[in-house]
Amino acid sequence: MSPAEKFFVGGNWKMNGDKKSLGELINTLNSAKISGDVEVVCGAPSIYLDFARSKLDAKIGVAAQNCYKVAKGAFTGEISPAMIKDCGVGWVILGHSERRHVFGESDELIGQKVAHALESGLGVIACIGEKLDEREAGITEKVVFEQTKVIADNVKDWSKVVLAYEPVWAIGTGKTASPQQAQEVHDKLRQWIKANVSEAVASSVRIIYGGSVTGATCKELASQKDVDGFLVGGASLKPEFVEIINAKA
């Protein structure tokens, strides 16, 4: 099984944890029995990337939660893909709804970041998703297709990209899209990729779901045909993350 065929489970720690609590979480993950058919990547705060990479077992990947669109320069507070790689870290999360809606990142900026991160050799977990008012207005597809197009326009090698569908109304709210709702959007995304990128990419790219994924909801979500994994927020900081990793096992 090539890495790109594996079920993909990302943990997004967001702005949480300290060396003590993250160290305990890392010990739990290192000692857990994890199926060899799953690719696991933990998104650590940038200040703990080195710490996470040095402590986590080599079989578990590490991701930065964001990066900038150039390698270096006068960009106080930012980190670059080159720096991320220098810490031995292989992934970055880009376009997360919190970056879009709390910090005002535009589709265009996210596209530029995706292009630079991929050119630098990082894998990219690229996030898309609609807000509640957009879903209620019936424009979910329009929103996610527009966001996906800006990402797709900046991708040459899809083998390094995981697409994360995260309905904004389900993030941190305890509301989860039903397995049927998730499957429907994932299926439409795959059709869009088939029509606008290629059939090969549509069948190989992993489209993962994020938004209040828990030990209780993960198995049914994982059983959906077009759900190829998860991006997990709150539960990724708890021992139940191991259950989610093994949702397909």
XYZ file of N, CA, C and O in Angstrom, residues 9-214:
824
model
N -5.073 10.295 9.133
C -5.647 10.942 10.313
C -4.695 12.019 10.829
O -3.586 11.730 11.271
N -5.152 13.254 10.713
C -4.384 14.383 11.220
C -4.956 14.845 12.547
O -6.178 14.850 12.745
N -4.086 15.206 13.462
C -4.517 15.806 14.723
C -4.084 17.262 14.708
O -2.904 17.548 14.517
N -5.017 18.180 14.865
C -4.674 19.605 14.886
C -4.760 20.076 16.333
O -5.845 20.258 16.886
N -3.582 20.237 16.943
C -3.539 20.627 18.358
C -3.917 22.092 18.571
O -4.147 22.508 19.717
N -3.945 22.861 17.480
C -4.284 24.287 17.559
C -3.388 24.977 18.615
O -2.249 24.575 18.796
N -3.904 26.011 19.276
C -3.065 26.733 20.248
C -3.298 26.141 21.638
O -3.853 26.785 22.530
N -2.888 24.884 21.781
C -3.118 24.162 23.035
C -1.870 23.415 23.465
O -1.042 23.049 22.645
N -1.801 23.164 24.770
C -0.752 22.291 25.289
C 0.472 23.031 25.778
O 0.688 24.211 25.504
N 1.262 22.303 26.548
C 2.576 22.757 26.983
C 3.469 21.525 26.939
O 3.006 20.432 26.587
N 4.735 21.675 27.296
C 5.635 20.526 27.162
C 5.178 19.347 28.020
O 5.309 18.191 27.617
N 4.603 19.658 29.178
C 4.169 18.573 30.063
C 2.999 17.803 29.448
O 3.054 16.580 29.283
N 1.920 18.517 29.095
C 0.726 17.821 28.593
C 0.970 17.214 27.212
O 0.519 16.096 26.924
N 1.699 17.912 26.370
C 1.986 17.350 25.044
C 2.935 16.162 25.169
O 2.815 15.188 24.425
N 3.862 16.235 26.116
C 4.758 15.109 26.356
C 3.986 13.857 26.763
O 4.277 12.741 26.307
N 2.963 14.051 27.596
C 2.114 12.915 28.015
C 1.333 12.360 26.823
O 1.223 11.142 26.638
N 0.775 13.267 26.008
C 0.037 12.847 24.816
C 0.950 12.063 23.866
O 0.569 11.006 23.336
N 2.154 12.560 23.686
C 3.123 11.901 22.800
C 3.464 10.501 23.318
O 3.539 9.541 22.543
N 3.630 10.372 24.627
C 3.889 9.038 25.201
C 2.732 8.083 24.926
O 2.944 6.903 24.602
N 1.509 8.597 25.051
C 0.315 7.780 24.761
C 0.329 7.317 23.307
O 0.081 6.140 23.005
N 0.631 8.239 22.391
C 0.634 7.897 20.959
C 1.768 6.923 20.635
O 1.584 5.972 19.871
N 2.936 7.159 21.223
C 4.087 6.288 20.946
C 3.843 4.856 21.399
O 4.344 3.909 20.786
N 3.076 4.692 22.480
C 2.871 3.343 23.011
C 1.592 2.698 22.475
O 1.316 1.536 22.745
N 0.807 3.469 21.696
C -0.460 2.938 21.175
C -0.212 1.951 20.041
O 0.774 2.058 19.308
N -1.137 1.013 19.911
C -1.081 0.096 18.778
C -1.809 0.780 17.626
O -3.020 1.020 17.691
N -1.050 1.163 16.612
C -1.611 1.895 15.476
C -1.541 1.023 14.234
O -0.490 0.475 13.911
N -2.649 0.899 13.554
C -2.699 0.090 12.339
C -1.691 0.601 11.317
O -1.540 1.814 11.118
N -0.997 -0.319 10.658
C -0.023 0.067 9.628
C -0.669 0.643 8.378
O 0.014 1.195 7.517
N -2.008 0.538 8.291
C -2.719 1.058 7.116
C -3.160 2.500 7.294
O -3.963 3.004 6.514
N -2.676 3.159 8.346
C -3.078 4.534 8.617
C -1.851 5.445 8.645
O -0.832 5.097 9.239
N -1.957 6.594 8.006
C -0.924 7.619 8.106
C -1.390 8.626 9.146
O -2.491 9.170 9.033
N -0.579 8.841 10.167
C -0.944 9.746 11.265
C -0.001 10.941 11.274
O 1.218 10.782 11.195
N -0.570 12.142 11.365
C 0.218 13.376 11.384
C -0.340 14.292 12.473
O -1.549 14.529 12.523
N 0.526 14.794 13.349
C 0.097 15.691 14.427
C 0.519 17.123 14.130
O 1.706 17.395 13.900
N -0.449 18.035 14.168
C -0.179 19.456 13.910
C 0.132 20.178 15.203
O -0.755 20.452 16.023
N 1.396 20.489 15.406
C 1.839 21.110 16.660
C 1.969 22.630 16.507
O 2.263 23.123 15.418
N 1.785 23.383 17.590
C 2.096 24.819 17.538
C 3.550 25.001 17.099
O 4.417 24.180 17.459
N 3.834 26.053 16.347
C 5.167 26.177 15.749
C 6.276 26.170 16.791
O 7.357 25.629 16.555
N 5.997 26.694 17.973
C 7.034 26.753 19.012
C 7.379 25.355 19.532
O 8.451 25.148 20.106
N 6.481 24.373 19.290
C 6.722 23.000 19.755
C 7.005 22.023 18.608
O 7.018 20.806 18.834
N 7.241 22.515 17.400
C 7.500 21.595 16.285
C 8.726 20.725 16.542
O 8.690 19.508 16.357
N 9.803 21.351 16.972
C 11.048 20.626 17.247
C 10.830 19.598 18.365
O 11.247 18.451 18.269
N 10.145 20.037 19.417
C 9.842 19.183 20.566
C 9.023 17.966 20.118
O 9.367 16.818 20.435
N 7.959 18.218 19.349
C 7.085 17.123 18.909
C 7.845 16.156 18.012
O 7.761 14.939 18.175
N 8.627 16.716 17.082
C 9.329 15.834 16.140
C 10.392 14.996 16.859
O 10.590 13.825 16.527
N 11.054 15.577 17.865
C 12.108 14.818 18.547
C 11.537 13.753 19.482
O 12.183 12.749 19.750
N 10.307 13.945 19.974
C 9.724 13.010 20.946
C 8.828 11.952 20.299
O 8.704 10.844 20.824
N 8.145 12.316 19.210
C 7.204 11.371 18.598
C 7.937 10.254 17.871
O 8.981 10.479 17.245
N 7.377 9.074 17.927
C 7.888 7.939 17.158
C 7.945 8.313 15.676
O 7.077 9.030 15.173
N 8.954 7.793 14.976
C 9.155 8.137 13.567
C 7.967 7.762 12.689
O 7.776 8.347 11.618
N 7.144 6.802 13.152
C 6.013 6.384 12.307
C 4.885 7.420 12.304
O 3.957 7.327 11.489
N 4.965 8.395 13.203
C 3.945 9.445 13.265
C 4.530 10.737 12.703
O 5.603 11.171 13.109
N 3.818 11.324 11.746
C 4.283 12.561 11.122
C 3.956 13.769 11.982
O 3.134 13.709 12.901
N 4.611 14.889 11.666
C 4.335 16.160 12.337
C 4.034 17.198 11.269
O 4.636 17.188 10.191
N 3.092 18.079 11.577
C 2.742 19.178 10.669
C 2.838 20.503 11.412
O 2.508 20.582 12.595
N 3.268 21.535 10.687
C 3.075 22.897 11.181
C 1.618 23.273 10.921
O 0.961 22.696 10.046
N 1.094 24.241 11.668
C -0.311 24.627 11.519
C -0.499 25.749 10.514
O -1.634 26.120 10.179
N 0.602 26.281 10.000
C 0.546 27.377 9.039
C 1.976 27.675 8.614
O 2.927 27.207 9.247
N 2.140 28.426 7.541
C 3.464 28.927 7.163
C 3.261 30.116 6.232
O 2.130 30.413 5.836
N 4.378 30.768 5.882
C 4.253 31.899 4.963
C 4.620 31.459 3.553
O 5.015 30.316 3.316
N 4.484 32.377 2.588
C 4.578 32.025 1.160
C 5.974 32.211 0.570
O 6.152 32.029 -0.630
N 6.937 32.603 1.406
C 8.320 32.728 0.926
C 9.268 32.069 1.933
O 8.874 31.759 3.059
N 10.523 31.880 1.502
C 11.477 31.093 2.293
C 12.043 31.833 3.501
O 12.362 31.235 4.523
N 12.212 33.163 3.374
C 12.784 33.935 4.481
C 12.554 35.410 4.213
O 12.158 35.790 3.110
N 12.805 36.221 5.228
C 12.685 37.659 5.006
C 12.108 38.389 6.197
O 11.986 37.837 7.295
N 11.741 39.652 5.958
C 11.283 40.535 7.029
C 9.784 40.330 7.258
O 8.958 41.150 6.869
N 9.459 39.185 7.855
C 8.052 38.837 8.098
C 7.918 38.382 9.550
O 7.780 37.194 9.848
N 8.000 39.359 10.447
C 8.027 39.093 11.881
C 6.868 38.184 12.300
O 5.723 38.443 11.963
N 7.215 37.138 13.032
C 6.194 36.243 13.569
C 5.828 35.086 12.668
O 5.102 34.187 13.083
N 6.309 35.088 11.416
C 5.967 34.006 10.488
C 7.041 32.922 10.480
O 8.169 33.147 10.924
N 6.672 31.745 9.961
C 7.658 30.691 9.730
C 7.535 30.224 8.279
O 6.466 30.353 7.671
N 8.638 29.718 7.737
C 8.651 29.308 6.327
C 8.721 27.791 6.198
O 9.159 27.097 7.128
N 8.333 27.275 5.023
C 8.502 25.838 4.781
C 9.943 25.373 4.999
O 10.167 24.273 5.511
N 10.915 26.206 4.621
C 12.323 25.827 4.817
C 12.623 25.584 6.293
O 13.333 24.637 6.652
N 12.091 26.438 7.166
C 12.308 26.285 8.612
C 11.605 25.036 9.130
O 12.137 24.306 9.979
N 10.396 24.808 8.622
C 9.627 23.626 9.027
C 10.412 22.361 8.678
O 10.586 21.458 9.505
N 10.932 22.316 7.454
C 11.723 21.158 7.026
C 13.001 21.018 7.847
O 13.436 19.902 8.145
N 13.590 22.147 8.228
C 14.829 22.122 9.011
C 14.608 21.491 10.390
O 15.551 20.977 10.999
N 13.356 21.516 10.861
C 13.021 20.846 12.133
C 12.663 19.380 11.910
O 12.204 18.702 12.846
N 12.823 18.887 10.690
C 12.509 17.487 10.403
C 11.019 17.227 10.224
O 10.564 16.080 10.279
N 10.271 18.291 10.013
C 8.810 18.197 9.903
C 8.416 18.179 8.430
O 8.959 18.942 7.624
N 7.457 17.294 8.074
C 7.160 17.053 6.663
C 5.852 17.607 6.136
O 5.566 17.501 4.941
N 5.037 18.195 7.010
C 3.700 18.634 6.600
C 3.374 20.033 7.096
O 3.950 20.488 8.081
N 2.395 20.658 6.430
C 1.836 21.917 6.928
C 0.334 21.922 6.651
O -0.123 21.416 5.629
N -0.422 22.461 7.602
C -1.863 22.667 7.415
C -2.051 24.072 6.858
O -1.528 25.035 7.434
N -2.771 24.200 5.765
C -3.007 25.522 5.175
C -4.499 25.740 4.908
O -5.227 24.797 4.595
N -4.935 26.985 5.062
C -6.315 27.334 4.747
C -7.323 26.908 5.788
O -8.533 26.877 5.521
N -6.863 26.586 7.000
C -7.812 26.199 8.046
C -8.816 27.328 8.261
O -8.469 28.505 8.171
N -10.060 26.974 8.571
C -11.110 27.996 8.688
C -10.757 29.071 9.712
O -11.137 30.228 9.565
N -9.995 28.687 10.750
C -9.610 29.696 11.736
C -8.627 30.694 11.129
O -8.642 31.884 11.463
N -7.777 30.233 10.218
C -6.880 31.164 9.513
C -7.700 32.059 8.580
O -7.432 33.251 8.455
N -8.693 31.473 7.925
C -9.512 32.267 7.005
C -10.382 33.277 7.750
O -10.436 34.458 7.385
N -11.076 32.793 8.820
C -12.148 33.607 9.395
C -11.756 34.356 10.664
O -12.367 35.363 10.986
N -10.738 33.887 11.384
C -10.264 34.648 12.548
C -9.162 35.618 12.113
O -9.114 36.753 12.556
N -8.279 35.138 11.205
C -7.113 35.947 10.842
C -7.217 36.577 9.450
O -6.276 37.223 9.007
N -8.329 36.351 8.783
C -8.596 37.069 7.533
C -7.749 36.663 6.343
O -7.543 37.468 5.428
N -7.245 35.428 6.306
C -6.454 35.006 5.148
C -7.364 34.806 3.933
O -8.402 34.149 4.021
N -6.945 35.353 2.808
C -7.746 35.257 1.586
C -7.454 33.955 0.843
O -6.408 33.330 1.040
N -8.384 33.578 -0.037
C -8.161 32.422 -0.910
C -6.841 32.582 -1.656
O -6.074 31.625 -1.789
N -6.593 33.799 -2.147
C -5.395 34.041 -2.952
C -4.122 33.781 -2.145
O -3.193 33.105 -2.615
N -4.068 34.284 -0.916
C -2.897 34.072 -0.061
C -2.716 32.578 0.234
O -1.600 32.052 0.177
N -3.817 31.898 0.517
C -3.743 30.464 0.809
C -3.196 29.717 -0.405
O -2.342 28.833 -0.280
N -3.647 30.101 -1.602
C -3.133 29.485 -2.829
C -1.632 29.689 -2.971
O -0.892 28.756 -3.318
N -1.162 30.898 -2.679
C 0.277 31.195 -2.780
C 1.068 30.380 -1.766
O 2.165 29.883 -2.056
N 0.516 30.225 -0.575
C 1.184 29.418 0.454
C 1.262 27.952 0.023
O 2.297 27.299 0.214
N 0.163 27.441 -0.542
C 0.139 26.051 -1.013
C 1.237 25.837 -2.051
O 2.005 24.876 -1.989
N 1.316 26.755 -3.025
C 2.322 26.627 -4.091
C 3.730 26.592 -3.501
O 4.544 25.726 -3.851
N 4.031 27.522 -2.590
C 5.386 27.604 -2.043
C 5.716 26.405 -1.155
O 6.824 25.860 -1.218
N 4.743 25.972 -0.352
C 4.986 24.816 0.527
C 5.278 23.571 -0.305
O 6.201 22.805 0.005
N 4.527 23.370 -1.378
C 4.744 22.195 -2.225
C 6.085 22.289 -2.960
O 6.815 21.299 -3.067
N 6.412 23.483 -3.458
C 7.712 23.675 -4.132
C 8.860 23.391 -3.174
O 9.940 22.961 -3.590
N 8.627 23.639 -1.885
C 9.663 23.422 -0.870
C 9.731 21.963 -0.419
O 10.561 21.606 0.406
N 8.816 21.128 -0.898
C 8.853 19.708 -0.570
C 8.030 19.282 0.631
O 8.142 18.150 1.095
N 7.199 20.190 1.151
C 6.315 19.802 2.242
C 5.055 19.150 1.692
O 4.618 19.468 0.587
N 4.459 18.253 2.472
C 3.100 17.801 2.194
C 2.138 18.840 2.737
O 2.419 19.495 3.756
N 1.012 19.026 2.052
C 0.049 20.059 2.448
C -1.304 19.434 2.780
O -1.855 18.673 1.973
N -1.807 19.761 3.963
C -3.187 19.443 4.326
C -3.961 20.735 4.060
O -3.848 21.704 4.814
N -4.688 20.764 2.939
C -5.357 21.987 2.494
C -6.827 21.932 2.903
O -7.546 20.996 2.548
N -7.264 22.950 3.671
C -8.606 22.927 4.250
C -9.587 23.810 3.489
O -9.247 24.920 3.060
N -10.802 23.289 3.368
C -11.893 24.022 2.726
C -13.149 23.786 3.553
O -13.209 22.835 4.333
N -14.156 24.638 3.381
C -15.406 24.398 4.103
C -16.269 25.638 4.170
O -15.774 26.762 4.141
N -17.572 25.400 4.257
C -18.535 26.501 4.250
C -18.969 26.865 5.670
O -18.922 26.039 6.576
N -19.410 28.115 5.836
C -19.957 28.567 7.112
C -21.441 28.188 7.186
O -22.054 27.802 6.180
N -22.025 28.319 8.376
C -23.420 27.901 8.570
C -24.370 28.679 7.660
O -25.254 28.100 7.020
N -24.165 30.002 7.569
C -25.099 30.779 6.736
C -24.986 30.383 5.265
O -25.963 30.436 4.519
N -23.796 29.953 4.857
C -23.607 29.520 3.471
C -24.309 28.188 3.219
O -24.942 27.990 2.175
N -24.211 27.284 4.189
C -24.941 26.006 4.035
C -26.439 26.261 4.011
O -27.163 25.705 3.180
N -26.909 27.126 4.910
C -28.352 27.388 4.979
C -28.854 28.089 3.725
O -30.013 27.926 3.331
N -27.953 28.854 3.071
C -28.341 29.530 1.824
C -28.242 28.599 0.614
O -28.545 29.003 -0.518
N -27.787 27.355 0.863
C -27.726 26.385 -0.229
C -26.538 26.567 -1.155
O -26.563 26.110 -2.305
N -25.484 27.255 -0.678
C -24.334 27.511 -1.570
C -23.069 26.763 -1.132
O -21.949 27.145 -1.485
N -23.256 25.672 -0.380
C -22.111 24.864 0.062
C -21.188 24.522 -1.105
O -19.976 24.750 -1.043
N -21.761 23.974 -2.186
C -20.927 23.546 -3.322
C -20.169 24.711 -3.927
O -18.981 24.613 -4.204
N -20.857 25.818 -4.136
C -20.228 26.999 -4.729
C -19.014 27.427 -3.896
O -17.924 27.659 -4.425
N -19.203 27.481 -2.574
C -18.121 27.927 -1.680
C -16.948 26.951 -1.720
O -15.789 27.355 -1.902
N -17.225 25.659 -1.553
C -16.106 24.713 -1.480
C -15.440 24.525 -2.840
O -14.228 24.309 -2.906
N -16.188 24.638 -3.915
C -15.563 24.528 -5.241
C -14.647 25.721 -5.495
O -13.562 25.574 -6.047
N -15.086 26.923 -5.099
C -14.237 28.117 -5.286
C -12.946 27.983 -4.479
O -11.860 28.296 -4.973
N -13.078 27.529 -3.239
C -11.886 27.365 -2.401
C -10.967 26.287 -2.981
O -9.741 26.443 -2.991
N -11.560 25.212 -3.471
C -10.771 24.113 -4.035
C -10.064 24.546 -5.305
O -8.913 24.160 -5.557
N -10.727 25.365 -6.113
C -10.120 25.814 -7.379
C -8.833 26.596 -7.116
O -7.824 26.385 -7.800
N -8.856 27.483 -6.121
C -7.660 28.281 -5.831
C -6.513 27.376 -5.366
O -5.352 27.606 -5.696
N -6.854 26.331 -4.614
C -5.830 25.368 -4.207
C -5.326 24.598 -5.423
O -4.123 24.528 -5.690
N -6.263 24.058 -6.209
C -5.903 23.235 -7.377
C -5.026 23.998 -8.371
O -4.099 23.435 -8.957
N -5.317 25.283 -8.541
C -4.534 26.112 -9.471
C -3.071 26.219 -9.055
O -2.220 26.611 -9.854
N -2.791 25.909 -7.799
C -1.430 26.053 -7.260
C -0.749 24.719 -6.984
O 0.303 24.681 -6.349
N -1.339 23.627 -7.461
C -0.780 22.292 -7.218
C -0.275 21.691 -8.525
O -1.010 21.608 -9.501
N 1.001 21.291 -8.514
C 1.540 20.550 -9.659
C 1.560 19.052 -9.341
O 1.242 18.229 -10.185
N 1.939 18.725 -8.106
C 2.052 17.319 -7.702
C 1.030 17.010 -6.608
O 1.208 17.371 -5.451
N -0.043 16.322 -6.997
C -1.127 16.040 -6.057
C -0.780 14.950 -5.053
O -1.511 14.757 -4.075
N 0.329 14.226 -5.277
C 0.661 13.136 -4.347
C 1.019 13.679 -2.967
O 1.006 12.957 -1.974
N 1.341 14.983 -2.899
C 1.740 15.588 -1.617
C 0.595 16.388 -0.973
O 0.819 17.139 -0.028
N -0.620 16.239 -1.529
C -1.741 17.039 -1.030
C -2.831 16.150 -0.438
O -3.208 15.137 -1.030
N -3.307 16.541 0.740
C -4.501 15.941 1.328
C -5.523 17.073 1.432
O -5.199 18.165 1.918
N -6.731 16.828 0.937
C -7.777 17.855 0.976
C -8.660 17.596 2.191
O -9.184 16.487 2.360
N -8.809 18.600 3.054
C -9.605 18.428 4.273
C -10.878 19.250 4.176
O -10.829 20.484 4.129
N -12.014 18.550 4.115
C -13.306 19.246 4.118
C -13.745 19.434 5.565
O -13.957 18.469 6.292
N -13.858 20.701 5.962
C -14.251 21.018 7.331
C -15.374 22.050 7.314
O -15.101 23.244 7.179
N -16.625 21.590 7.432
C -17.709 22.573 7.517
C -17.506 23.440 8.762
O -17.382 22.909 9.864
N -17.433 24.749 8.570
C -17.055 25.650 9.665
C -18.050 25.549 10.824
O -17.677 25.648 11.993
N -19.305 25.277 10.488
C -20.348 25.179 11.528
C -20.176 23.953 12.420
O -20.834 23.843 13.450
N -19.295 23.033 12.025
C -19.090 21.808 12.812
C -17.786 21.828 13.596
O -17.473 20.867 14.281
N -17.013 22.918 13.490
C -15.699 22.937 14.140
C -15.825 23.471 15.562
O -16.225 24.615 15.767
N -15.517 22.611 16.522
C -15.516 23.041 17.916
C -16.905 23.310 18.474
O -17.055 23.825 19.570
N -17.949 22.957 17.712
C -19.314 23.249 18.143
C -19.985 22.030 18.744
O -21.043 22.127 19.352
N -19.346 20.847 18.552
C -20.009 19.618 18.967
C -20.973 19.111 17.907
O -21.435 17.984 17.962
N -21.299 19.971 16.919
C -22.118 19.510 15.786
C -21.187 18.828 14.792
O -20.162 19.391 14.426
N -21.552 17.667 14.365
C -20.777 16.989 13.328
C -21.669 16.896 12.103
O -22.869 16.670 12.241
N -21.100 17.083 10.922
C -21.886 16.776 9.732
C -22.251 15.299 9.829
O -21.457 14.487 10.292
N -23.465 14.957 9.424
C -23.833 13.536 9.457
C -22.938 12.803 8.470
O -22.424 13.409 7.520
N -22.734 11.507 8.665
C -21.936 10.757 7.694
C -22.441 10.966 6.265
O -21.656 11.072 5.332
N -23.767 11.084 6.115
C -24.347 11.294 4.787
C -23.978 12.672 4.237
O -23.661 12.819 3.054
N -24.039 13.700 5.095
C -23.665 15.055 4.653
C -22.196 15.100 4.247
O -21.838 15.706 3.236
N -21.339 14.469 5.048
C -19.909 14.448 4.730
C -19.684 13.720 3.409
O -19.004 14.233 2.510
N -20.262 12.545 3.278
C -20.094 11.751 2.065
C -20.562 12.521 0.828
O -19.916 12.505 -0.221
N -21.688 13.227 0.958
C -22.235 13.962 -0.189
C -21.245 15.027 -0.683
O -20.983 15.141 -1.883
N -20.688 15.796 0.253
C -19.740 16.844 -0.152
C -18.448 16.225 -0.695
O -17.912 16.671 -1.709
N -17.954 15.181 -0.044
C -16.731 14.523 -0.522
C -16.921 13.979 -1.942
O -16.039 14.112 -2.792
N -18.077 13.383 -2.184
C -18.385 12.841 -3.508
C -18.408 13.972 -4.550
O -17.833 13.851 -5.634
N -19.043 15.087 -4.205
C -19.121 16.225 -5.146
C -17.727 16.812 -5.395
O -17.393 17.216 -6.508
N -16.910 16.868 -4.336
C -15.528 17.354 -4.495
C -14.753 16.453 -5.451
O -14.019 16.927 -6.318
N -14.935 15.152 -5.284
C -14.232 14.215 -6.155
C -14.672 14.399 -7.615
O -13.871 14.352 -8.538
N -15.974 14.613 -7.795
C -16.482 14.857 -9.156
C -15.885 16.144 -9.730
O -15.535 16.206 -10.906
N -15.789 17.180 -8.870
C -15.206 18.458 -9.329
C -13.746 18.245 -9.756
O -13.309 18.751 -10.786
N -12.993 17.498 -8.955
C -11.584 17.243 -9.268
C -11.460 16.451 -10.574
O -10.612 16.736 -11.424
N -12.350 15.485 -10.746
C -12.352 14.691 -11.980
C -12.564 15.590 -13.197
O -11.872 15.468 -14.210
N -13.504 16.537 -13.074
C -13.842 17.420 -14.191
C -12.795 18.509 -14.411
O -12.574 18.948 -15.541
N -12.150 18.967 -13.341
C -11.284 20.151 -13.432
C -9.796 19.874 -13.276
O -8.981 20.750 -13.582
N -9.444 18.698 -12.778
C -8.021 18.346 -12.656
C -7.772 17.110 -13.518
O -7.302 17.221 -14.638
N -8.121 15.941 -13.017
C -8.028 14.719 -13.827
C -8.705 13.571 -13.111
O -8.894 13.612 -11.895
N -9.031 12.555 -13.864
C -9.657 11.372 -13.284
C -8.677 10.667 -12.340
O -9.061 10.178 -11.275
N -7.397 10.644 -12.733
C -6.381 9.970 -11.905
C -6.271 10.629 -10.533
O -6.236 9.955 -9.503
N -6.222 11.963 -10.534
C -6.123 12.684 -9.251
C -7.397 12.483 -8.436
O -7.354 12.258 -7.221
N -8.546 12.521 -9.106
C -9.822 12.350 -8.400
C -9.883 11.012 -7.681
O -10.405 10.911 -6.569
N -9.317 9.980 -8.296
C -9.403 8.662 -7.663
C -8.312 8.449 -6.618
O -8.465 7.633 -5.716
N -7.215 9.208 -6.705
C -6.106 8.960 -5.773
C -6.029 9.948 -4.608
O -5.510 9.609 -3.545
N -6.523 11.171 -4.788
C -6.354 12.175 -3.728
C -7.206 11.800 -2.512
O -8.334 11.331 -2.648
N -6.615 11.995 -1.330
C -7.360 11.700 -0.110
C -8.145 12.936 0.324
O -7.577 14.009 0.473
N -9.446 12.742 0.499
C -10.313 13.816 0.980
C -10.744 13.409 2.387
O -11.410 12.393 2.576
N -10.296 14.192 3.362
C -10.548 13.838 4.761
C -11.580 14.790 5.351
O -11.796 15.894 4.841
N -12.226 14.348 6.423
C -13.289 15.150 7.045
C -12.825 15.708 8.390
O -12.177 15.000 9.177
N -13.181 16.950 8.654
C -12.897 17.544 9.956
C -14.112 18.283 10.479
O -14.885 18.852 9.713
N -14.267 18.304 11.776
C -15.378 19.018 12.398
C -16.003 18.174 13.483
O -16.902 17.381 13.224
N -15.493 18.320 14.704
C -16.028 17.605 15.872
C -16.017 16.083 15.715
O -16.962 15.402 16.107
N -14.936 15.566 15.116
C -14.781 14.104 15.025
C -14.388 13.573 16.405
O -13.475 14.101 17.044
N -15.083 12.540 16.868
C -14.802 11.947 18.184
C -14.738 10.433 18.065
O -15.055 9.863 17.018
